């Protein structure tokens, strides 16, 4: 069973998870902040850089292979070993269920195998802010969920694929863990506080509930299938045109290499690059409002 709450977005959910795990390591193992590190790939959302800074913990940024964007396991092992030699022994691991730029999904089994072999204390948080309402439908047998005993918490953004109003993240965590944040100080509230944000609008929680009820599981499956079909069409055409791109087969994002991109398309479709000063990739997200003729006219440019 899980606990959870509606947060302001993926950033707050990721923060909430890391904050809980930092407190757990401190309370349970008497760890000091400098012995705790957040571990994640270089493609991870920039919220984790904020989190490391705010929580005053160390950060291990792991290289990815440049075309598959999968975590370089050798680099992970080397950085864990180095951290251990510097007395960093507790790790908050962020596994991506869809990176922001490429939509690629981390292989959680490979990640945890390395951590187990290195015999370190760790907790895994799944960042599903981007893929949380897509990937479970396109790849139901994935192991980035609570059926995997190594996953402790998950974030999802309802204001992305679910199209809830902005400011609607979903934080989920196994039962018991929220106690690591419970306030002990006396205050005017009748109950304990377990969340990062204080006062907030209940309308966001209602909107998620209503959207989920309106679509139902079948409705969401159909919605995701539609955009995935469009994405397949796009990939087939890009292959024919010999255009280089990166994608995860189960996600609705295609990142197109800069050398194929023209300014007119970037502007017309408001595309986002991986790096604004030196772009290498431009991402295209297939969303609900996109139809076949829009994909065709994009490809015809
Ligand atoms: C993978 C991932 N994590 C976290 C976030 C942060 O979410 P938010 O902007 O809702 O705080 C994003 C946003 O794009 C994201 O793509």
mmCIF file of C-alpha atoms and ligand atoms in Angstrom:
data_model
loop_
_atom_site.group_PDB
_atom_site.id
_atom_site.type_symbol
_atom_site.label_atom_id
_atom_site.label_comp_id
_atom_site.label_asym_id
_atom_site.label_seq_id
_atom_site.Cartn_x
_atom_site.Cartn_y
_atom_site.Cartn_z
ATOM 1 C CA UNK A 1 0.000 0.000 0.000
ATOM 2 C CA UNK A 2 1.094 3.579 -0.662
ATOM 3 C CA UNK A 3 0.671 7.045 0.766
ATOM 4 C CA UNK A 4 0.781 10.167 -1.342
ATOM 5 C CA UNK A 5 -0.511 13.629 -2.053
ATOM 6 C CA UNK A 6 -1.099 16.126 -4.834
ATOM 7 C CA UNK A 7 1.935 18.406 -5.023
ATOM 8 C CA UNK A 8 2.731 21.495 -7.093
ATOM 9 C CA UNK A 9 4.546 19.430 -9.732
ATOM 10 C CA UNK A 10 7.416 17.052 -10.447
ATOM 11 C CA UNK A 11 9.994 19.284 -8.780
ATOM 12 C CA UNK A 12 8.175 19.194 -5.452
ATOM 13 C CA UNK A 13 7.586 15.419 -5.722
ATOM 14 C CA UNK A 14 11.280 14.756 -6.393
ATOM 15 C CA UNK A 15 12.177 17.073 -3.525
ATOM 16 C CA UNK A 16 9.740 15.372 -1.164
ATOM 17 C CA UNK A 17 11.230 11.938 -1.953
ATOM 18 C CA UNK A 18 14.842 13.046 -1.485
ATOM 19 C CA UNK A 19 13.972 14.905 1.711
ATOM 20 C CA UNK A 20 12.324 11.781 3.175
ATOM 21 C CA UNK A 21 15.284 9.551 2.255
ATOM 22 C CA UNK A 22 17.839 12.037 3.592
ATOM 23 C CA UNK A 23 15.974 12.121 6.911
ATOM 24 C CA UNK A 24 15.678 8.339 6.938
ATOM 25 C CA UNK A 25 19.450 7.925 6.477
ATOM 26 C CA UNK A 26 20.060 10.476 9.215
ATOM 27 C CA UNK A 27 17.557 9.063 11.662
ATOM 28 C CA UNK A 28 18.087 5.357 11.079
ATOM 29 C CA UNK A 29 21.829 5.217 10.417
ATOM 30 C CA UNK A 30 22.995 8.465 12.042
ATOM 31 C CA UNK A 31 24.354 9.555 8.635
ATOM 32 C CA UNK A 32 25.660 13.091 8.230
ATOM 33 C CA UNK A 33 24.599 15.170 5.199
ATOM 34 C CA UNK A 34 28.074 14.947 3.643
ATOM 35 C CA UNK A 35 27.799 11.123 3.670
ATOM 36 C CA UNK A 36 24.604 11.186 1.603
ATOM 37 C CA UNK A 37 24.504 11.614 -2.187
ATOM 38 C CA UNK A 38 21.794 11.886 -4.799
ATOM 39 C CA UNK A 39 22.686 9.714 -7.832
ATOM 40 C CA UNK A 40 21.234 10.231 -11.288
ATOM 41 C CA UNK A 41 22.080 10.330 -14.973
ATOM 42 C CA UNK A 42 23.234 13.486 -16.734
ATOM 43 C CA UNK A 43 19.865 13.492 -18.582
ATOM 44 C CA UNK A 44 17.892 13.823 -15.341
ATOM 45 C CA UNK A 45 15.661 16.876 -14.849
ATOM 46 C CA UNK A 46 17.388 19.944 -13.373
ATOM 47 C CA UNK A 47 15.188 19.737 -10.277
ATOM 48 C CA UNK A 48 17.709 17.267 -8.797
ATOM 49 C CA UNK A 49 20.461 19.911 -8.926
ATOM 50 C CA UNK A 50 18.185 22.195 -6.882
ATOM 51 C CA UNK A 51 17.445 19.346 -4.476
ATOM 52 C CA UNK A 52 21.116 18.536 -3.819
ATOM 53 C CA UNK A 53 21.708 22.199 -3.144
ATOM 54 C CA UNK A 54 18.693 22.668 -0.867
ATOM 55 C CA UNK A 55 19.252 19.490 1.141
ATOM 56 C CA UNK A 56 22.996 20.081 1.418
ATOM 57 C CA UNK A 57 23.859 16.621 0.119
ATOM 58 C CA UNK A 58 26.432 15.358 -2.385
ATOM 59 C CA UNK A 59 25.600 14.709 -6.027
ATOM 60 C CA UNK A 60 26.818 11.986 -8.392
ATOM 61 C CA UNK A 61 25.978 12.753 -12.018
ATOM 62 C CA UNK A 62 26.381 9.616 -14.137
ATOM 63 C CA UNK A 63 27.306 9.705 -17.836
ATOM 64 C CA UNK A 64 24.984 8.266 -20.448
ATOM 65 C CA UNK A 65 25.822 6.570 -23.735
ATOM 66 C CA UNK A 66 25.433 9.315 -26.296
ATOM 67 C CA UNK A 67 23.074 7.571 -28.708
ATOM 68 C CA UNK A 68 20.994 5.230 -26.517
ATOM 69 C CA UNK A 69 21.036 7.764 -23.606
ATOM 70 C CA UNK A 70 21.213 4.741 -21.275
ATOM 71 C CA UNK A 71 23.211 5.066 -18.062
ATOM 72 C CA UNK A 72 26.871 4.148 -18.436
ATOM 73 C CA UNK A 73 27.086 1.396 -15.813
ATOM 74 C CA UNK A 74 30.863 1.499 -15.726
ATOM 75 C CA UNK A 75 30.736 5.195 -14.886
ATOM 76 C CA UNK A 76 28.110 4.477 -12.213
ATOM 77 C CA UNK A 77 30.334 1.843 -10.609
ATOM 78 C CA UNK A 78 33.436 4.035 -10.756
ATOM 79 C CA UNK A 79 31.626 7.003 -9.178
ATOM 80 C CA UNK A 80 30.065 4.853 -6.432
ATOM 81 C CA UNK A 81 33.473 3.356 -5.602
ATOM 82 C CA UNK A 82 35.054 6.827 -5.481
ATOM 83 C CA UNK A 83 32.205 8.088 -3.270
ATOM 84 C CA UNK A 84 32.694 5.153 -0.893
ATOM 85 C CA UNK A 85 36.400 5.982 -0.642
ATOM 86 C CA UNK A 86 35.328 9.505 0.384
ATOM 87 C CA UNK A 87 33.022 8.083 3.099
ATOM 88 C CA UNK A 88 29.827 8.778 1.144
ATOM 89 C CA UNK A 89 27.804 5.687 2.000
ATOM 90 C CA UNK A 90 24.112 6.511 1.539
ATOM 91 C CA UNK A 91 22.545 7.020 -1.869
ATOM 92 C CA UNK A 92 19.275 8.509 -3.064
ATOM 93 C CA UNK A 93 18.878 7.088 -6.570
ATOM 94 C CA UNK A 94 16.651 8.801 -9.127
ATOM 95 C CA UNK A 95 15.507 6.454 -11.928
ATOM 96 C CA UNK A 96 13.928 8.204 -14.897
ATOM 97 C CA UNK A 97 10.664 6.955 -16.319
ATOM 98 C CA UNK A 98 11.105 9.260 -19.257
ATOM 99 C CA UNK A 99 13.801 11.921 -19.361
ATOM 100 C CA UNK A 100 12.624 15.430 -20.190
ATOM 101 C CA UNK A 101 14.657 15.764 -23.372
ATOM 102 C CA UNK A 102 14.692 12.265 -24.878
ATOM 103 C CA UNK A 103 11.907 10.402 -23.072
ATOM 104 C CA UNK A 104 14.378 7.587 -22.461
ATOM 105 C CA UNK A 105 13.780 5.293 -19.518
ATOM 106 C CA UNK A 106 16.513 4.130 -17.131
ATOM 107 C CA UNK A 107 17.079 0.405 -16.758
ATOM 108 C CA UNK A 108 16.323 0.140 -13.048
ATOM 109 C CA UNK A 109 17.442 -3.497 -12.805
ATOM 110 C CA UNK A 110 20.907 -2.641 -14.134
ATOM 111 C CA UNK A 111 21.110 0.327 -11.771
ATOM 112 C CA UNK A 112 20.168 -1.602 -8.649
ATOM 113 C CA UNK A 113 22.436 -4.526 -9.581
ATOM 114 C CA UNK A 114 25.452 -2.201 -9.481
ATOM 115 C CA UNK A 115 24.338 -0.684 -6.163
ATOM 116 C CA UNK A 116 23.745 -4.122 -4.638
ATOM 117 C CA UNK A 117 27.133 -5.337 -5.813
ATOM 118 C CA UNK A 118 28.749 -2.268 -4.245
ATOM 119 C CA UNK A 119 26.919 -3.092 -0.969
ATOM 120 C CA UNK A 120 25.753 0.441 -0.237
ATOM 121 C CA UNK A 121 22.606 1.729 1.449
ATOM 122 C CA UNK A 122 20.242 3.193 -1.132
ATOM 123 C CA UNK A 123 16.648 4.139 -1.841
ATOM 124 C CA UNK A 124 15.179 4.431 -5.328
ATOM 125 C CA UNK A 125 12.821 7.202 -6.387
ATOM 126 C CA UNK A 126 11.236 6.907 -9.853
ATOM 127 C CA UNK A 127 10.857 10.238 -11.635
ATOM 128 C CA UNK A 128 7.798 9.625 -13.787
ATOM 129 C CA UNK A 129 7.011 13.339 -14.121
ATOM 130 C CA UNK A 130 7.254 13.029 -17.886
ATOM 131 C CA UNK A 131 6.371 9.392 -18.576
ATOM 132 C CA UNK A 132 4.127 8.531 -15.631
ATOM 133 C CA UNK A 133 0.890 8.752 -17.573
ATOM 134 C CA UNK A 134 2.335 7.198 -20.765
ATOM 135 C CA UNK A 135 4.885 4.482 -20.072
ATOM 136 C CA UNK A 136 2.739 2.257 -17.807
ATOM 137 C CA UNK A 137 0.199 2.037 -20.674
ATOM 138 C CA UNK A 138 2.701 1.414 -23.459
ATOM 139 C CA UNK A 139 4.875 -0.990 -21.442
ATOM 140 C CA UNK A 140 2.720 -2.572 -18.707
ATOM 141 C CA UNK A 141 5.404 -5.126 -17.779
ATOM 142 C CA UNK A 142 7.912 -2.436 -16.749
ATOM 143 C CA UNK A 143 9.669 -2.653 -13.385
ATOM 144 C CA UNK A 144 9.510 1.035 -12.425
ATOM 145 C CA UNK A 145 6.560 0.612 -10.106
ATOM 146 C CA UNK A 146 5.648 -0.704 -6.661
ATOM 147 C CA UNK A 147 5.608 -4.336 -7.816
ATOM 148 C CA UNK A 148 9.411 -3.926 -7.728
ATOM 149 C CA UNK A 149 10.456 -4.085 -4.053
ATOM 150 C CA UNK A 150 13.387 -1.777 -4.856
ATOM 151 C CA UNK A 151 11.128 1.152 -5.768
ATOM 152 C CA UNK A 152 10.150 3.229 -2.741
ATOM 153 C CA UNK A 153 8.559 6.337 -4.277
ATOM 154 C CA UNK A 154 7.295 7.695 -7.596
ATOM 155 C CA UNK A 155 6.481 11.130 -8.980
ATOM 156 C CA UNK A 156 4.083 11.818 -11.834
ATOM 157 C CA UNK A 157 3.010 15.102 -13.393
ATOM 158 C CA UNK A 158 -0.712 15.264 -14.023
ATOM 159 C CA UNK A 159 -0.220 18.588 -15.842
ATOM 160 C CA UNK A 160 1.706 16.922 -18.686
ATOM 161 C CA UNK A 161 0.086 14.007 -20.587
ATOM 162 C CA UNK A 162 -2.991 13.992 -18.335
ATOM 163 C CA UNK A 163 -3.513 17.705 -19.092
ATOM 164 C CA UNK A 164 -4.643 18.676 -15.589
ATOM 165 C CA UNK A 165 -4.268 22.401 -14.755
ATOM 166 C CA UNK A 166 -0.682 23.540 -14.215
ATOM 167 C CA UNK A 167 0.628 22.892 -10.731
ATOM 168 C CA UNK A 168 -0.540 19.290 -10.351
ATOM 169 C CA UNK A 169 2.058 16.677 -9.437
ATOM 170 C CA UNK A 170 1.298 13.304 -7.900
ATOM 171 C CA UNK A 171 3.624 11.982 -5.186
ATOM 172 C CA UNK A 172 3.392 8.316 -4.163
ATOM 173 C CA UNK A 173 5.433 6.493 -1.518
ATOM 174 C CA UNK A 174 5.254 3.204 0.332
ATOM 175 C CA UNK A 175 3.411 3.311 3.651
ATOM 176 C CA UNK A 176 5.387 4.435 6.679
ATOM 177 C CA UNK A 177 7.920 6.657 4.926
ATOM 178 C CA UNK A 178 6.031 9.937 5.323
ATOM 179 C CA UNK A 179 6.751 9.693 9.048
ATOM 180 C CA UNK A 180 10.327 10.748 8.308
ATOM 181 C CA UNK A 181 8.924 14.231 7.627
ATOM 182 C CA UNK A 182 6.319 14.421 10.382
ATOM 183 C CA UNK A 183 6.632 17.645 12.299
ATOM 184 C CA UNK A 184 7.406 17.134 15.973
ATOM 185 C CA UNK A 185 7.341 20.787 16.971
ATOM 186 C CA UNK A 186 4.132 22.009 18.612
ATOM 187 C CA UNK A 187 2.061 24.151 16.240
ATOM 188 C CA UNK A 188 -1.499 25.314 15.810
ATOM 189 C CA UNK A 189 -2.547 22.521 13.411
ATOM 190 C CA UNK A 190 -4.447 19.657 15.005
ATOM 191 C CA UNK A 191 -2.613 17.035 12.939
ATOM 192 C CA UNK A 192 0.967 16.291 11.902
ATOM 193 C CA UNK A 193 2.299 17.840 8.683
ATOM 194 C CA UNK A 194 3.987 15.476 6.186
ATOM 195 C CA UNK A 195 4.360 17.562 3.027
ATOM 196 C CA UNK A 196 6.693 20.212 1.677
ATOM 197 C CA UNK A 197 4.032 22.694 0.632
ATOM 198 C CA UNK A 198 1.694 24.272 3.140
ATOM 199 C CA UNK A 199 -1.553 25.921 2.063
ATOM 200 C CA UNK A 200 -2.607 24.918 -1.439
ATOM 201 C CA UNK A 201 -5.635 24.664 -3.675
ATOM 202 C CA UNK A 202 -7.785 21.558 -3.370
ATOM 203 C CA UNK A 203 -9.016 22.199 -6.925
ATOM 204 C CA UNK A 204 -5.934 20.523 -8.403
ATOM 205 C CA UNK A 205 -6.612 17.289 -6.523
ATOM 206 C CA UNK A 206 -10.235 17.380 -7.664
ATOM 207 C CA UNK A 207 -9.200 17.940 -11.284
ATOM 208 C CA UNK A 208 -6.908 14.869 -11.284
ATOM 209 C CA UNK A 209 -9.668 12.794 -9.749
ATOM 210 C CA UNK A 210 -12.176 14.016 -12.332
ATOM 211 C CA UNK A 211 -9.856 13.492 -15.317
ATOM 212 C CA UNK A 212 -8.989 9.970 -14.172
ATOM 213 C CA UNK A 213 -12.661 9.156 -13.602
ATOM 214 C CA UNK A 214 -13.697 10.644 -16.959
ATOM 215 C CA UNK A 215 -11.097 8.732 -19.002
ATOM 216 C CA UNK A 216 -10.865 5.551 -16.980
ATOM 217 C CA UNK A 217 -8.045 3.126 -17.649
ATOM 218 C CA UNK A 218 -9.415 2.191 -21.106
ATOM 219 C CA UNK A 219 -9.784 5.842 -22.112
ATOM 220 C CA UNK A 220 -6.209 6.627 -21.134
ATOM 221 C CA UNK A 221 -4.957 3.557 -22.977
ATOM 222 C CA UNK A 222 -6.742 4.738 -26.142
ATOM 223 C CA UNK A 223 -5.426 8.294 -25.750
ATOM 224 C CA UNK A 224 -1.849 7.031 -25.373
ATOM 225 C CA UNK A 225 -2.209 4.541 -28.249
ATOM 226 C CA UNK A 226 -3.286 7.362 -30.571
ATOM 227 C CA UNK A 227 -0.196 9.475 -29.923
ATOM 228 C CA UNK A 228 2.046 6.406 -30.078
ATOM 229 C CA UNK A 229 0.639 5.535 -33.526
ATOM 230 C CA UNK A 230 1.447 9.055 -34.696
ATOM 231 C CA UNK A 231 4.923 8.727 -33.261
ATOM 232 C CA UNK A 232 5.473 5.429 -35.111
ATOM 233 C CA UNK A 233 4.435 7.122 -38.341
ATOM 234 C CA UNK A 234 6.873 9.935 -37.661
ATOM 235 C CA UNK A 235 9.744 7.501 -36.962
ATOM 236 C CA UNK A 236 9.033 5.476 -40.130
ATOM 237 C CA UNK A 237 9.189 8.638 -42.233
ATOM 238 C CA UNK A 238 12.312 9.917 -40.470
ATOM 239 C CA UNK A 239 13.977 6.556 -41.206
ATOM 240 C CA UNK A 240 13.022 6.850 -44.889
ATOM 241 C CA UNK A 241 14.514 10.333 -44.999
ATOM 242 C CA UNK A 242 17.648 9.074 -43.170
ATOM 243 C CA UNK A 243 17.161 11.634 -40.414
ATOM 244 C CA UNK A 244 18.987 10.882 -37.175
ATOM 245 C CA UNK A 245 16.840 10.835 -34.049
ATOM 246 C CA UNK A 246 16.677 9.369 -30.532
ATOM 247 C CA UNK A 247 13.575 7.894 -28.953
ATOM 248 C CA UNK A 248 12.370 5.303 -26.487
ATOM 249 C CA UNK A 249 10.085 2.805 -28.250
ATOM 250 C CA UNK A 250 7.490 3.196 -25.483
ATOM 251 C CA UNK A 251 7.450 7.001 -25.269
ATOM 252 C CA UNK A 252 5.863 9.785 -27.306
ATOM 253 C CA UNK A 253 9.017 11.890 -27.740
ATOM 254 C CA UNK A 254 11.374 12.061 -30.689
ATOM 255 C CA UNK A 255 14.617 14.061 -30.428
ATOM 256 C CA UNK A 256 15.868 15.093 -33.878
ATOM 257 C CA UNK A 257 19.506 15.853 -34.588
ATOM 258 C CA UNK A 258 20.370 19.524 -35.030
ATOM 259 C CA UNK A 259 21.928 19.039 -38.457
ATOM 260 C CA UNK A 260 18.496 18.179 -39.894
ATOM 261 C CA UNK A 261 16.727 21.091 -38.240
ATOM 262 C CA UNK A 262 15.849 24.371 -39.925
ATOM 263 C CA UNK A 263 15.076 27.584 -38.064
ATOM 264 C CA UNK A 264 11.624 27.868 -39.606
ATOM 265 C CA UNK A 265 10.537 24.513 -38.086
ATOM 266 C CA UNK A 266 12.040 25.300 -34.696
ATOM 267 C CA UNK A 267 10.062 28.527 -34.548
ATOM 268 C CA UNK A 268 6.858 27.271 -36.114
ATOM 269 C CA UNK A 269 6.556 24.308 -33.720
ATOM 270 C CA UNK A 270 8.211 25.991 -30.717
ATOM 271 C CA UNK A 271 10.687 23.126 -30.444
ATOM 272 C CA UNK A 272 13.010 22.909 -27.446
ATOM 273 C CA UNK A 273 16.736 22.090 -27.827
ATOM 274 C CA UNK A 274 18.893 20.162 -25.356
ATOM 275 C CA UNK A 275 21.147 23.221 -25.031
ATOM 276 C CA UNK A 276 20.065 26.698 -26.123
ATOM 277 C CA UNK A 277 23.632 27.905 -26.853
ATOM 278 C CA UNK A 278 24.902 24.751 -28.583
ATOM 279 C CA UNK A 279 21.955 22.592 -29.621
ATOM 280 C CA UNK A 280 22.539 18.975 -30.653
ATOM 281 C CA UNK A 281 18.970 17.670 -30.315
ATOM 282 C CA UNK A 282 15.512 19.176 -30.744
ATOM 283 C CA UNK A 283 12.597 17.444 -29.121
ATOM 284 C CA UNK A 284 9.186 16.791 -30.600
ATOM 285 C CA UNK A 285 6.437 15.647 -28.224
ATOM 286 C CA UNK A 286 3.386 13.998 -29.791
ATOM 287 C CA UNK A 287 0.478 15.303 -27.723
ATOM 288 C CA UNK A 288 -3.305 14.967 -27.837
ATOM 289 C CA UNK A 289 -3.954 17.903 -30.165
ATOM 290 C CA UNK A 290 -1.612 16.511 -32.869
ATOM 291 C CA UNK A 291 -3.182 14.719 -35.824
ATOM 292 C CA UNK A 292 -1.886 12.876 -38.877
ATOM 293 C CA UNK A 293 -1.956 15.857 -41.191
ATOM 294 C CA UNK A 294 0.065 17.918 -38.699
ATOM 295 C CA UNK A 295 2.689 15.157 -38.542
ATOM 296 C CA UNK A 296 2.710 14.996 -42.351
ATOM 297 C CA UNK A 297 3.178 18.730 -42.783
ATOM 298 C CA UNK A 298 5.980 18.661 -40.186
ATOM 299 C CA UNK A 299 7.704 15.884 -42.157
ATOM 300 C CA UNK A 300 7.170 17.639 -45.490
ATOM 301 C CA UNK A 301 9.101 20.725 -44.378
HETATM 302 C C1 LIG B 1 11.427 14.141 -15.855
HETATM 303 C C2 LIG B 1 10.961 15.390 -15.174
HETATM 304 N N1 LIG B 1 11.103 15.499 -13.838
HETATM 305 C C3 LIG B 1 10.706 16.589 -13.170
HETATM 306 C C4 LIG B 1 10.133 17.650 -13.829
HETATM 307 C C5 LIG B 1 9.713 18.860 -13.060
HETATM 308 O O1 LIG B 1 8.357 18.975 -13.087
HETATM 309 P P1 LIG B 1 7.615 20.357 -12.767
HETATM 310 O O2 LIG B 1 7.997 21.311 -13.838
HETATM 311 O O3 LIG B 1 6.192 19.941 -12.767
HETATM 312 O O4 LIG B 1 8.064 20.800 -11.420
HETATM 313 C C6 LIG B 1 9.972 17.593 -15.217
HETATM 314 C C7 LIG B 1 9.392 18.715 -15.978
HETATM 315 O O5 LIG B 1 9.494 18.842 -17.150
HETATM 316 C C8 LIG B 1 10.393 16.429 -15.902
HETATM 317 O O6 LIG B 1 10.264 16.314 -17.235
#
